[in-house]
Amino acid sequence: MSVSRHLLSRFVWQSIVFLSICCLLTGTSVAPVSIDDLFKQADLVAIVHILSGDSEHYPVTVYKGKVETAVKGTATGEIIYFGPYVSYGVGSEYLVFLRKSEKGIEPRDKSSGINYGSVPTFFQGMYGGFSIMPIEYACVFEGKEVSQQCDYAVKLNPEQTILPPGIQAFLRGEVGAATNSDKWVRREAIVSFLKYRL
């Protein structure tokens, strides 16, 4: 192998390694954020029930949701459209912190299939989707009675979404690699805290 081919081969491999490291360092992590900062940055904060979703007709996934509990920038009963992240459950409830996009969203082809049509007001999740938190009934809380142990709860990653000192997060099951990032907060505790922020 000639010296020039050897140098070219070495350069190519070094470039691949460098680009891989850059992608790992910059592309896979999302900055942690406090609930306070999420609240300040969001244009809309609410508990939303997802009615439907469309990942076929728009350039990004669009969810249609009904506001069940309004906290900021919306009203109870209002229909909103948000995205762009996938895997949220139709029929499920979420605590959402959303930012209003600068412009609405249009279907790729208005004449094909059933879609929502032009969506003039479109909201976006923040922090890689961590600002959209699932709500489930969970039996993870402290207490002697079942009524104290079980409640509707918001699931979050406390390393990503930093809670204020007064709100306690609970772990489901034993600590392990698979469960360490998921903790639960009573829905009413976090909603009361957020409403107090207004």
JSON list of C-alpha atoms in Angstrom, two decimals:
[
{"chain": "A", "resi": 1, "resn": "MET", "atom": "CA", "xyz": [0.00, 0.00, 0.00]},
{"chain": "A", "resi": 2, "resn": "SER", "atom": "CA", "xyz": [1.39, 3.41, -0.96]},
{"chain": "A", "resi": 3, "resn": "VAL", "atom": "CA", "xyz": [1.97, 6.11, 1.61]},
{"chain": "A", "resi": 4, "resn": "SER", "atom": "CA", "xyz": [-0.77, 8.32, 0.13]},
{"chain": "A", "resi": 5, "resn": "ARG", "atom": "CA", "xyz": [-3.35, 5.50, 0.27]},
{"chain": "A", "resi": 6, "resn": "HIS", "atom": "CA", "xyz": [-2.36, 4.72, 3.84]},
{"chain": "A", "resi": 7, "resn": "LEU", "atom": "CA", "xyz": [-2.74, 8.38, 4.84]},
{"chain": "A", "resi": 8, "resn": "LEU", "atom": "CA", "xyz": [-6.09, 8.62, 3.05]},
{"chain": "A", "resi": 9, "resn": "SER", "atom": "CA", "xyz": [-7.35, 5.47, 4.76]},
{"chain": "A", "resi": 10, "resn": "ARG", "atom": "CA", "xyz": [-6.18, 6.74, 8.13]},
{"chain": "A", "resi": 11, "resn": "PHE", "atom": "CA", "xyz": [-7.83, 10.13, 7.52]},
{"chain": "A", "resi": 12, "resn": "VAL", "atom": "CA", "xyz": [-11.15, 8.49, 6.60]},
{"chain": "A", "resi": 13, "resn": "TRP", "atom": "CA", "xyz": [-11.16, 6.35, 9.76]},
{"chain": "A", "resi": 14, "resn": "GLN", "atom": "CA", "xyz": [-10.23, 9.28, 11.97]},
{"chain": "A", "resi": 15, "resn": "SER", "atom": "CA", "xyz": [-13.02, 11.34, 10.40]},
{"chain": "A", "resi": 16, "resn": "ILE", "atom": "CA", "xyz": [-15.56, 8.57, 11.04]},
{"chain": "A", "resi": 17, "resn": "VAL", "atom": "CA", "xyz": [-14.49, 8.24, 14.67]},
{"chain": "A", "resi": 18, "resn": "PHE", "atom": "CA", "xyz": [-14.56, 12.03, 15.16]},
{"chain": "A", "resi": 19, "resn": "LEU", "atom": "CA", "xyz": [-18.04, 12.40, 13.64]},
{"chain": "A", "resi": 20, "resn": "SER", "atom": "CA", "xyz": [-19.34, 9.48, 15.71]},
{"chain": "A", "resi": 21, "resn": "ILE", "atom": "CA", "xyz": [-18.07, 11.03, 18.93]},
{"chain": "A", "resi": 22, "resn": "CYS", "atom": "CA", "xyz": [-19.54, 14.42, 18.00]},
{"chain": "A", "resi": 23, "resn": "CYS", "atom": "CA", "xyz": [-22.93, 12.84, 17.32]},
{"chain": "A", "resi": 24, "resn": "LEU", "atom": "CA", "xyz": [-22.86, 10.98, 20.62]},
{"chain": "A", "resi": 25, "resn": "LEU", "atom": "CA", "xyz": [-21.91, 14.07, 22.59]},
{"chain": "A", "resi": 26, "resn": "THR", "atom": "CA", "xyz": [-24.33, 16.51, 21.00]},
{"chain": "A", "resi": 27, "resn": "GLY", "atom": "CA", "xyz": [-27.22, 14.57, 19.53]},
{"chain": "A", "resi": 28, "resn": "THR", "atom": "CA", "xyz": [-28.42, 12.19, 22.20]},
{"chain": "A", "resi": 29, "resn": "SER", "atom": "CA", "xyz": [-28.74, 14.21, 25.39]},
{"chain": "A", "resi": 30, "resn": "VAL", "atom": "CA", "xyz": [-31.43, 16.66, 26.41]},
{"chain": "A", "resi": 31, "resn": "ALA", "atom": "CA", "xyz": [-30.71, 19.33, 29.00]},
{"chain": "A", "resi": 32, "resn": "PRO", "atom": "CA", "xyz": [-32.46, 18.84, 32.36]},
{"chain": "A", "resi": 33, "resn": "VAL", "atom": "CA", "xyz": [-35.06, 21.45, 33.23]},
{"chain": "A", "resi": 34, "resn": "SER", "atom": "CA", "xyz": [-36.93, 22.42, 36.38]},
{"chain": "A", "resi": 35, "resn": "ILE", "atom": "CA", "xyz": [-40.72, 22.38, 36.54]},
{"chain": "A", "resi": 36, "resn": "ASP", "atom": "CA", "xyz": [-40.52, 26.15, 37.22]},
{"chain": "A", "resi": 37, "resn": "ASP", "atom": "CA", "xyz": [-38.56, 26.76, 34.01]},
{"chain": "A", "resi": 38, "resn": "LEU", "atom": "CA", "xyz": [-40.83, 24.45, 32.00]},
{"chain": "A", "resi": 39, "resn": "PHE", "atom": "CA", "xyz": [-43.82, 26.44, 33.25]},
{"chain": "A", "resi": 40, "resn": "LYS", "atom": "CA", "xyz": [-42.19, 29.77, 32.31]},
{"chain": "A", "resi": 41, "resn": "GLN", "atom": "CA", "xyz": [-41.14, 28.58, 28.84]},
{"chain": "A", "resi": 42, "resn": "ALA", "atom": "CA", "xyz": [-44.48, 26.96, 27.93]},
{"chain": "A", "resi": 43, "resn": "ASP", "atom": "CA", "xyz": [-47.29, 28.82, 26.23]},
{"chain": "A", "resi": 44, "resn": "LEU", "atom": "CA", "xyz": [-49.77, 26.11, 27.24]},
{"chain": "A", "resi": 45, "resn": "VAL", "atom": "CA", "xyz": [-49.84, 23.92, 30.35]},
{"chain": "A", "resi": 46, "resn": "ALA", "atom": "CA", "xyz": [-52.70, 21.47, 30.87]},
{"chain": "A", "resi": 47, "resn": "ILE", "atom": "CA", "xyz": [-53.84, 17.92, 31.39]},
{"chain": "A", "resi": 48, "resn": "VAL", "atom": "CA", "xyz": [-54.84, 16.73, 27.93]},
{"chain": "A", "resi": 49, "resn": "HIS", "atom": "CA", "xyz": [-56.82, 13.66, 26.84]},
{"chain": "A", "resi": 50, "resn": "ILE", "atom": "CA", "xyz": [-55.58, 12.52, 23.40]},
{"chain": "A", "resi": 51, "resn": "LEU", "atom": "CA", "xyz": [-58.56, 11.95, 21.10]},
{"chain": "A", "resi": 52, "resn": "SER", "atom": "CA", "xyz": [-56.64, 10.91, 17.96]},
{"chain": "A", "resi": 53, "resn": "GLY", "atom": "CA", "xyz": [-53.36, 11.18, 16.13]},
{"chain": "A", "resi": 54, "resn": "ASP", "atom": "CA", "xyz": [-52.16, 11.44, 12.52]},
{"chain": "A", "resi": 55, "resn": "SER", "atom": "CA", "xyz": [-48.67, 10.42, 11.46]},
{"chain": "A", "resi": 56, "resn": "GLU", "atom": "CA", "xyz": [-49.65, 9.79, 7.84]},
{"chain": "A", "resi": 57, "resn": "HIS", "atom": "CA", "xyz": [-50.83, 13.09, 6.36]},
{"chain": "A", "resi": 58, "resn": "TYR", "atom": "CA", "xyz": [-48.57, 15.70, 7.94]},
{"chain": "A", "resi": 59, "resn": "PRO", "atom": "CA", "xyz": [-44.80, 16.27, 7.85]},
{"chain": "A", "resi": 60, "resn": "VAL", "atom": "CA", "xyz": [-44.71, 15.46, 11.61]},
{"chain": "A", "resi": 61, "resn": "THR", "atom": "CA", "xyz": [-47.05, 13.53, 13.91]},
{"chain": "A", "resi": 62, "resn": "VAL", "atom": "CA", "xyz": [-50.07, 15.62, 14.93]},
{"chain": "A", "resi": 63, "resn": "TYR", "atom": "CA", "xyz": [-52.22, 14.75, 17.96]},
{"chain": "A", "resi": 64, "resn": "LYS", "atom": "CA", "xyz": [-55.71, 16.09, 18.61]},
{"chain": "A", "resi": 65, "resn": "GLY", "atom": "CA", "xyz": [-56.40, 16.52, 22.32]},
{"chain": "A", "resi": 66, "resn": "LYS", "atom": "CA", "xyz": [-59.09, 17.83, 24.62]},
{"chain": "A", "resi": 67, "resn": "VAL", "atom": "CA", "xyz": [-58.03, 19.96, 27.60]},
{"chain": "A", "resi": 68, "resn": "GLU", "atom": "CA", "xyz": [-59.31, 18.25, 30.75]},
{"chain": "A", "resi": 69, "resn": "THR", "atom": "CA", "xyz": [-57.63, 20.58, 33.27]},
{"chain": "A", "resi": 70, "resn": "ALA", "atom": "CA", "xyz": [-56.40, 23.98, 32.11]},
{"chain": "A", "resi": 71, "resn": "VAL", "atom": "CA", "xyz": [-53.47, 25.56, 33.93]},
{"chain": "A", "resi": 72, "resn": "LYS", "atom": "CA", "xyz": [-51.94, 28.12, 31.55]},
{"chain": "A", "resi": 73, "resn": "GLY", "atom": "CA", "xyz": [-52.75, 29.46, 28.08]},
{"chain": "A", "resi": 74, "resn": "THR", "atom": "CA", "xyz": [-55.91, 27.42, 27.44]},
{"chain": "A", "resi": 75, "resn": "ALA", "atom": "CA", "xyz": [-59.38, 26.64, 28.77]},
{"chain": "A", "resi": 76, "resn": "THR", "atom": "CA", "xyz": [-61.00, 23.42, 29.97]},
{"chain": "A", "resi": 77, "resn": "GLY", "atom": "CA", "xyz": [-62.80, 21.70, 27.09]},
{"chain": "A", "resi": 78, "resn": "GLU", "atom": "CA", "xyz": [-60.70, 23.37, 24.38]},
{"chain": "A", "resi": 79, "resn": "ILE", "atom": "CA", "xyz": [-59.43, 21.20, 21.48]},
{"chain": "A", "resi": 80, "resn": "ILE", "atom": "CA", "xyz": [-55.71, 21.55, 20.77]},
{"chain": "A", "resi": 81, "resn": "TYR", "atom": "CA", "xyz": [-53.30, 20.09, 18.21]},
{"chain": "A", "resi": 82, "resn": "PHE", "atom": "CA", "xyz": [-49.75, 19.25, 19.17]},
{"chain": "A", "resi": 83, "resn": "GLY", "atom": "CA", "xyz": [-46.71, 17.14, 18.28]},
{"chain": "A", "resi": 84, "resn": "PRO", "atom": "CA", "xyz": [-44.19, 16.33, 16.78]},
{"chain": "A", "resi": 85, "resn": "TYR", "atom": "CA", "xyz": [-43.07, 13.34, 18.84]},
{"chain": "A", "resi": 86, "resn": "VAL", "atom": "CA", "xyz": [-44.45, 9.83, 18.33]},
{"chain": "A", "resi": 87, "resn": "SER", "atom": "CA", "xyz": [-45.68, 7.07, 20.67]},
{"chain": "A", "resi": 88, "resn": "TYR", "atom": "CA", "xyz": [-48.25, 8.94, 22.77]},
{"chain": "A", "resi": 89, "resn": "GLY", "atom": "CA", "xyz": [-51.35, 6.83, 23.41]},
{"chain": "A", "resi": 90, "resn": "VAL", "atom": "CA", "xyz": [-54.69, 7.69, 21.88]},
{"chain": "A", "resi": 91, "resn": "GLY", "atom": "CA", "xyz": [-57.21, 7.68, 24.75]},
{"chain": "A", "resi": 92, "resn": "SER", "atom": "CA", "xyz": [-54.50, 8.45, 27.33]},
{"chain": "A", "resi": 93, "resn": "GLU", "atom": "CA", "xyz": [-54.01, 11.53, 29.47]},
{"chain": "A", "resi": 94, "resn": "TYR", "atom": "CA", "xyz": [-50.85, 13.62, 29.69]},
{"chain": "A", "resi": 95, "resn": "LEU", "atom": "CA", "xyz": [-49.59, 16.61, 31.61]},
{"chain": "A", "resi": 96, "resn": "VAL", "atom": "CA", "xyz": [-48.26, 18.80, 28.81]},
{"chain": "A", "resi": 97, "resn": "PHE", "atom": "CA", "xyz": [-45.97, 21.82, 28.68]},
{"chain": "A", "resi": 98, "resn": "LEU", "atom": "CA", "xyz": [-46.20, 23.05, 25.09]},
{"chain": "A", "resi": 99, "resn": "ARG", "atom": "CA", "xyz": [-44.81, 25.94, 23.09]},
{"chain": "A", "resi": 100, "resn": "LYS", "atom": "CA", "xyz": [-46.87, 27.52, 20.32]},
{"chain": "A", "resi": 101, "resn": "SER", "atom": "CA", "xyz": [-45.22, 27.13, 16.92]},
{"chain": "A", "resi": 102, "resn": "GLU", "atom": "CA", "xyz": [-44.60, 30.25, 14.87]},
{"chain": "A", "resi": 103, "resn": "LYS", "atom": "CA", "xyz": [-46.93, 28.97, 12.18]},
{"chain": "A", "resi": 104, "resn": "GLY", "atom": "CA", "xyz": [-49.60, 26.32, 11.87]},
{"chain": "A", "resi": 105, "resn": "ILE", "atom": "CA", "xyz": [-49.22, 23.01, 10.10]},
{"chain": "A", "resi": 106, "resn": "GLU", "atom": "CA", "xyz": [-50.62, 21.87, 6.77]},
{"chain": "A", "resi": 107, "resn": "PRO", "atom": "CA", "xyz": [-51.30, 18.34, 5.50]},
{"chain": "A", "resi": 108, "resn": "ARG", "atom": "CA", "xyz": [-48.97, 17.16, 2.73]},
{"chain": "A", "resi": 109, "resn": "ASP", "atom": "CA", "xyz": [-51.92, 16.71, 0.36]},
{"chain": "A", "resi": 110, "resn": "LYS", "atom": "CA", "xyz": [-55.26, 18.20, 1.39]},
{"chain": "A", "resi": 111, "resn": "SER", "atom": "CA", "xyz": [-57.16, 15.99, -1.04]},
{"chain": "A", "resi": 112, "resn": "SER", "atom": "CA", "xyz": [-55.82, 12.63, 0.18]},
{"chain": "A", "resi": 113, "resn": "GLY", "atom": "CA", "xyz": [-57.30, 10.71, 3.08]},
{"chain": "A", "resi": 114, "resn": "ILE", "atom": "CA", "xyz": [-59.00, 11.90, 6.21]},
{"chain": "A", "resi": 115, "resn": "ASN", "atom": "CA", "xyz": [-56.95, 14.43, 8.15]},
{"chain": "A", "resi": 116, "resn": "TYR", "atom": "CA", "xyz": [-57.44, 17.48, 10.38]},
{"chain": "A", "resi": 117, "resn": "GLY", "atom": "CA", "xyz": [-57.05, 19.89, 7.45]},
{"chain": "A", "resi": 118, "resn": "SER", "atom": "CA", "xyz": [-55.11, 23.10, 8.01]},
{"chain": "A", "resi": 119, "resn": "VAL", "atom": "CA", "xyz": [-54.15, 23.48, 11.67]},
{"chain": "A", "resi": 120, "resn": "PRO", "atom": "CA", "xyz": [-53.61, 27.23, 12.24]},
{"chain": "A", "resi": 121, "resn": "THR", "atom": "CA", "xyz": [-52.57, 26.84, 15.90]},
{"chain": "A", "resi": 122, "resn": "PHE", "atom": "CA", "xyz": [-50.06, 24.04, 16.47]},
{"chain": "A", "resi": 123, "resn": "PHE", "atom": "CA", "xyz": [-48.22, 23.41, 19.74]},
{"chain": "A", "resi": 124, "resn": "GLN", "atom": "CA", "xyz": [-44.90, 21.63, 20.14]},
{"chain": "A", "resi": 125, "resn": "GLY", "atom": "CA", "xyz": [-43.42, 19.56, 22.93]},
{"chain": "A", "resi": 126, "resn": "MET", "atom": "CA", "xyz": [-40.12, 20.71, 24.37]},
{"chain": "A", "resi": 127, "resn": "TYR", "atom": "CA", "xyz": [-36.94, 19.04, 25.57]},
{"chain": "A", "resi": 128, "resn": "GLY", "atom": "CA", "xyz": [-37.10, 16.08, 23.23]},
{"chain": "A", "resi": 129, "resn": "GLY", "atom": "CA", "xyz": [-40.64, 15.23, 24.30]},
{"chain": "A", "resi": 130, "resn": "PHE", "atom": "CA", "xyz": [-39.92, 15.18, 28.06]},
{"chain": "A", "resi": 131, "resn": "SER", "atom": "CA", "xyz": [-42.39, 18.05, 28.49]},
{"chain": "A", "resi": 132, "resn": "ILE", "atom": "CA", "xyz": [-45.26, 15.64, 27.72]},
{"chain": "A", "resi": 133, "resn": "MET", "atom": "CA", "xyz": [-45.73, 13.38, 30.76]},
{"chain": "A", "resi": 134, "resn": "PRO", "atom": "CA", "xyz": [-48.12, 10.40, 30.99]},
{"chain": "A", "resi": 135, "resn": "ILE", "atom": "CA", "xyz": [-50.79, 10.18, 33.68]},
{"chain": "A", "resi": 136, "resn": "GLU", "atom": "CA", "xyz": [-51.84, 6.79, 35.06]},
{"chain": "A", "resi": 137, "resn": "TYR", "atom": "CA", "xyz": [-53.43, 5.33, 38.16]},
{"chain": "A", "resi": 138, "resn": "ALA", "atom": "CA", "xyz": [-50.54, 4.08, 40.29]},
{"chain": "A", "resi": 139, "resn": "CYS", "atom": "CA", "xyz": [-50.21, 2.38, 43.68]},
{"chain": "A", "resi": 140, "resn": "VAL", "atom": "CA", "xyz": [-46.74, 3.61, 44.62]},
{"chain": "A", "resi": 141, "resn": "PHE", "atom": "CA", "xyz": [-47.35, 6.14, 47.36]},
{"chain": "A", "resi": 142, "resn": "GLU", "atom": "CA", "xyz": [-46.69, 5.92, 51.10]},
{"chain": "A", "resi": 143, "resn": "GLY", "atom": "CA", "xyz": [-49.52, 5.16, 53.49]},
{"chain": "A", "resi": 144, "resn": "LYS", "atom": "CA", "xyz": [-51.12, 2.34, 55.47]},
{"chain": "A", "resi": 145, "resn": "GLU", "atom": "CA", "xyz": [-54.45, 2.38, 53.63]},
{"chain": "A", "resi": 146, "resn": "VAL", "atom": "CA", "xyz": [-54.90, 1.50, 49.97]},
{"chain": "A", "resi": 147, "resn": "SER", "atom": "CA", "xyz": [-56.64, 4.85, 49.48]},
{"chain": "A", "resi": 148, "resn": "GLN", "atom": "CA", "xyz": [-53.42, 6.56, 50.58]},
{"chain": "A", "resi": 149, "resn": "GLN", "atom": "CA", "xyz": [-51.15, 4.35, 48.45]},
{"chain": "A", "resi": 150, "resn": "CYS", "atom": "CA", "xyz": [-53.07, 4.64, 45.16]},
{"chain": "A", "resi": 151, "resn": "ASP", "atom": "CA", "xyz": [-53.87, 7.77, 43.17]},
{"chain": "A", "resi": 152, "resn": "TYR", "atom": "CA", "xyz": [-53.68, 9.29, 39.70]},
{"chain": "A", "resi": 153, "resn": "ALA", "atom": "CA", "xyz": [-50.06, 10.14, 39.08]},
{"chain": "A", "resi": 154, "resn": "VAL", "atom": "CA", "xyz": [-47.77, 11.87, 36.61]},
{"chain": "A", "resi": 155, "resn": "LYS", "atom": "CA", "xyz": [-44.85, 9.75, 35.42]},
{"chain": "A", "resi": 156, "resn": "LEU", "atom": "CA", "xyz": [-41.58, 11.58, 34.86]},
{"chain": "A", "resi": 157, "resn": "ASN", "atom": "CA", "xyz": [-37.82, 11.22, 34.83]},
{"chain": "A", "resi": 158, "resn": "PRO", "atom": "CA", "xyz": [-36.56, 13.23, 37.85]},
{"chain": "A", "resi": 159, "resn": "GLU", "atom": "CA", "xyz": [-33.08, 13.47, 36.31]},
{"chain": "A", "resi": 160, "resn": "GLN", "atom": "CA", "xyz": [-34.62, 15.23, 33.31]},
{"chain": "A", "resi": 161, "resn": "THR", "atom": "CA", "xyz": [-37.51, 17.11, 34.93]},
{"chain": "A", "resi": 162, "resn": "ILE", "atom": "CA", "xyz": [-36.36, 18.58, 38.23]},
{"chain": "A", "resi": 163, "resn": "LEU", "atom": "CA", "xyz": [-39.07, 18.87, 40.89]},
{"chain": "A", "resi": 164, "resn": "PRO", "atom": "CA", "xyz": [-39.27, 21.59, 43.53]},
{"chain": "A", "resi": 165, "resn": "PRO", "atom": "CA", "xyz": [-38.36, 20.51, 47.10]},
{"chain": "A", "resi": 166, "resn": "GLY", "atom": "CA", "xyz": [-42.00, 20.33, 48.24]},
{"chain": "A", "resi": 167, "resn": "ILE", "atom": "CA", "xyz": [-43.11, 17.69, 45.70]},
{"chain": "A", "resi": 168, "resn": "GLN", "atom": "CA", "xyz": [-42.12, 14.10, 46.40]},
{"chain": "A", "resi": 169, "resn": "ALA", "atom": "CA", "xyz": [-41.55, 11.52, 43.65]},
{"chain": "A", "resi": 170, "resn": "PHE", "atom": "CA", "xyz": [-42.11, 7.81, 44.27]},
{"chain": "A", "resi": 171, "resn": "LEU", "atom": "CA", "xyz": [-40.53, 4.79, 42.60]},
{"chain": "A", "resi": 172, "resn": "ARG", "atom": "CA", "xyz": [-42.55, 1.80, 41.42]},
{"chain": "A", "resi": 173, "resn": "GLY", "atom": "CA", "xyz": [-40.92, -1.47, 42.49]},
{"chain": "A", "resi": 174, "resn": "GLU", "atom": "CA", "xyz": [-37.24, -1.99, 43.20]},
{"chain": "A", "resi": 175, "resn": "VAL", "atom": "CA", "xyz": [-34.50, 0.31, 41.95]},
{"chain": "A", "resi": 176, "resn": "GLY", "atom": "CA", "xyz": [-32.87, -1.11, 38.85]},
{"chain": "A", "resi": 177, "resn": "ALA", "atom": "CA", "xyz": [-31.49, -0.09, 35.49]},
{"chain": "A", "resi": 178, "resn": "ALA", "atom": "CA", "xyz": [-34.93, -0.29, 33.87]},
{"chain": "A", "resi": 179, "resn": "THR", "atom": "CA", "xyz": [-36.88, 1.52, 36.61]},
{"chain": "A", "resi": 180, "resn": "ASN", "atom": "CA", "xyz": [-34.42, 4.10, 37.91]},
{"chain": "A", "resi": 181, "resn": "SER", "atom": "CA", "xyz": [-35.52, 6.82, 35.47]},
{"chain": "A", "resi": 182, "resn": "ASP", "atom": "CA", "xyz": [-39.28, 6.51, 36.05]},
{"chain": "A", "resi": 183, "resn": "LYS", "atom": "CA", "xyz": [-40.85, 8.07, 39.11]},
{"chain": "A", "resi": 184, "resn": "TRP", "atom": "CA", "xyz": [-44.38, 9.09, 39.99]},
{"chain": "A", "resi": 185, "resn": "VAL", "atom": "CA", "xyz": [-45.83, 12.29, 41.44]},
{"chain": "A", "resi": 186, "resn": "ARG", "atom": "CA", "xyz": [-49.41, 12.68, 42.62]},
{"chain": "A", "resi": 187, "resn": "ARG", "atom": "CA", "xyz": [-51.36, 14.44, 39.87]},
{"chain": "A", "resi": 188, "resn": "GLU", "atom": "CA", "xyz": [-53.12, 16.77, 42.28]},
{"chain": "A", "resi": 189, "resn": "ALA", "atom": "CA", "xyz": [-49.86, 17.76, 43.99]},
{"chain": "A", "resi": 190, "resn": "ILE", "atom": "CA", "xyz": [-48.19, 18.85, 40.76]},
{"chain": "A", "resi": 191, "resn": "VAL", "atom": "CA", "xyz": [-51.31, 20.53, 39.32]},
{"chain": "A", "resi": 192, "resn": "SER", "atom": "CA", "xyz": [-51.86, 22.47, 42.57]},
{"chain": "A", "resi": 193, "resn": "PHE", "atom": "CA", "xyz": [-48.23, 23.58, 42.50]},
{"chain": "A", "resi": 194, "resn": "LEU", "atom": "CA", "xyz": [-48.54, 24.74, 38.88]},
{"chain": "A", "resi": 195, "resn": "LYS", "atom": "CA", "xyz": [-51.80, 26.62, 39.49]},
{"chain": "A", "resi": 196, "resn": "TYR", "atom": "CA", "xyz": [-50.15, 28.37, 42.44]},
{"chain": "A", "resi": 197, "resn": "ARG", "atom": "CA", "xyz": [-47.49, 29.64, 39.99]},
{"chain": "A", "resi": 198, "resn": "LEU", "atom": "CA", "xyz": [-50.08, 31.80, 38.15]}
]
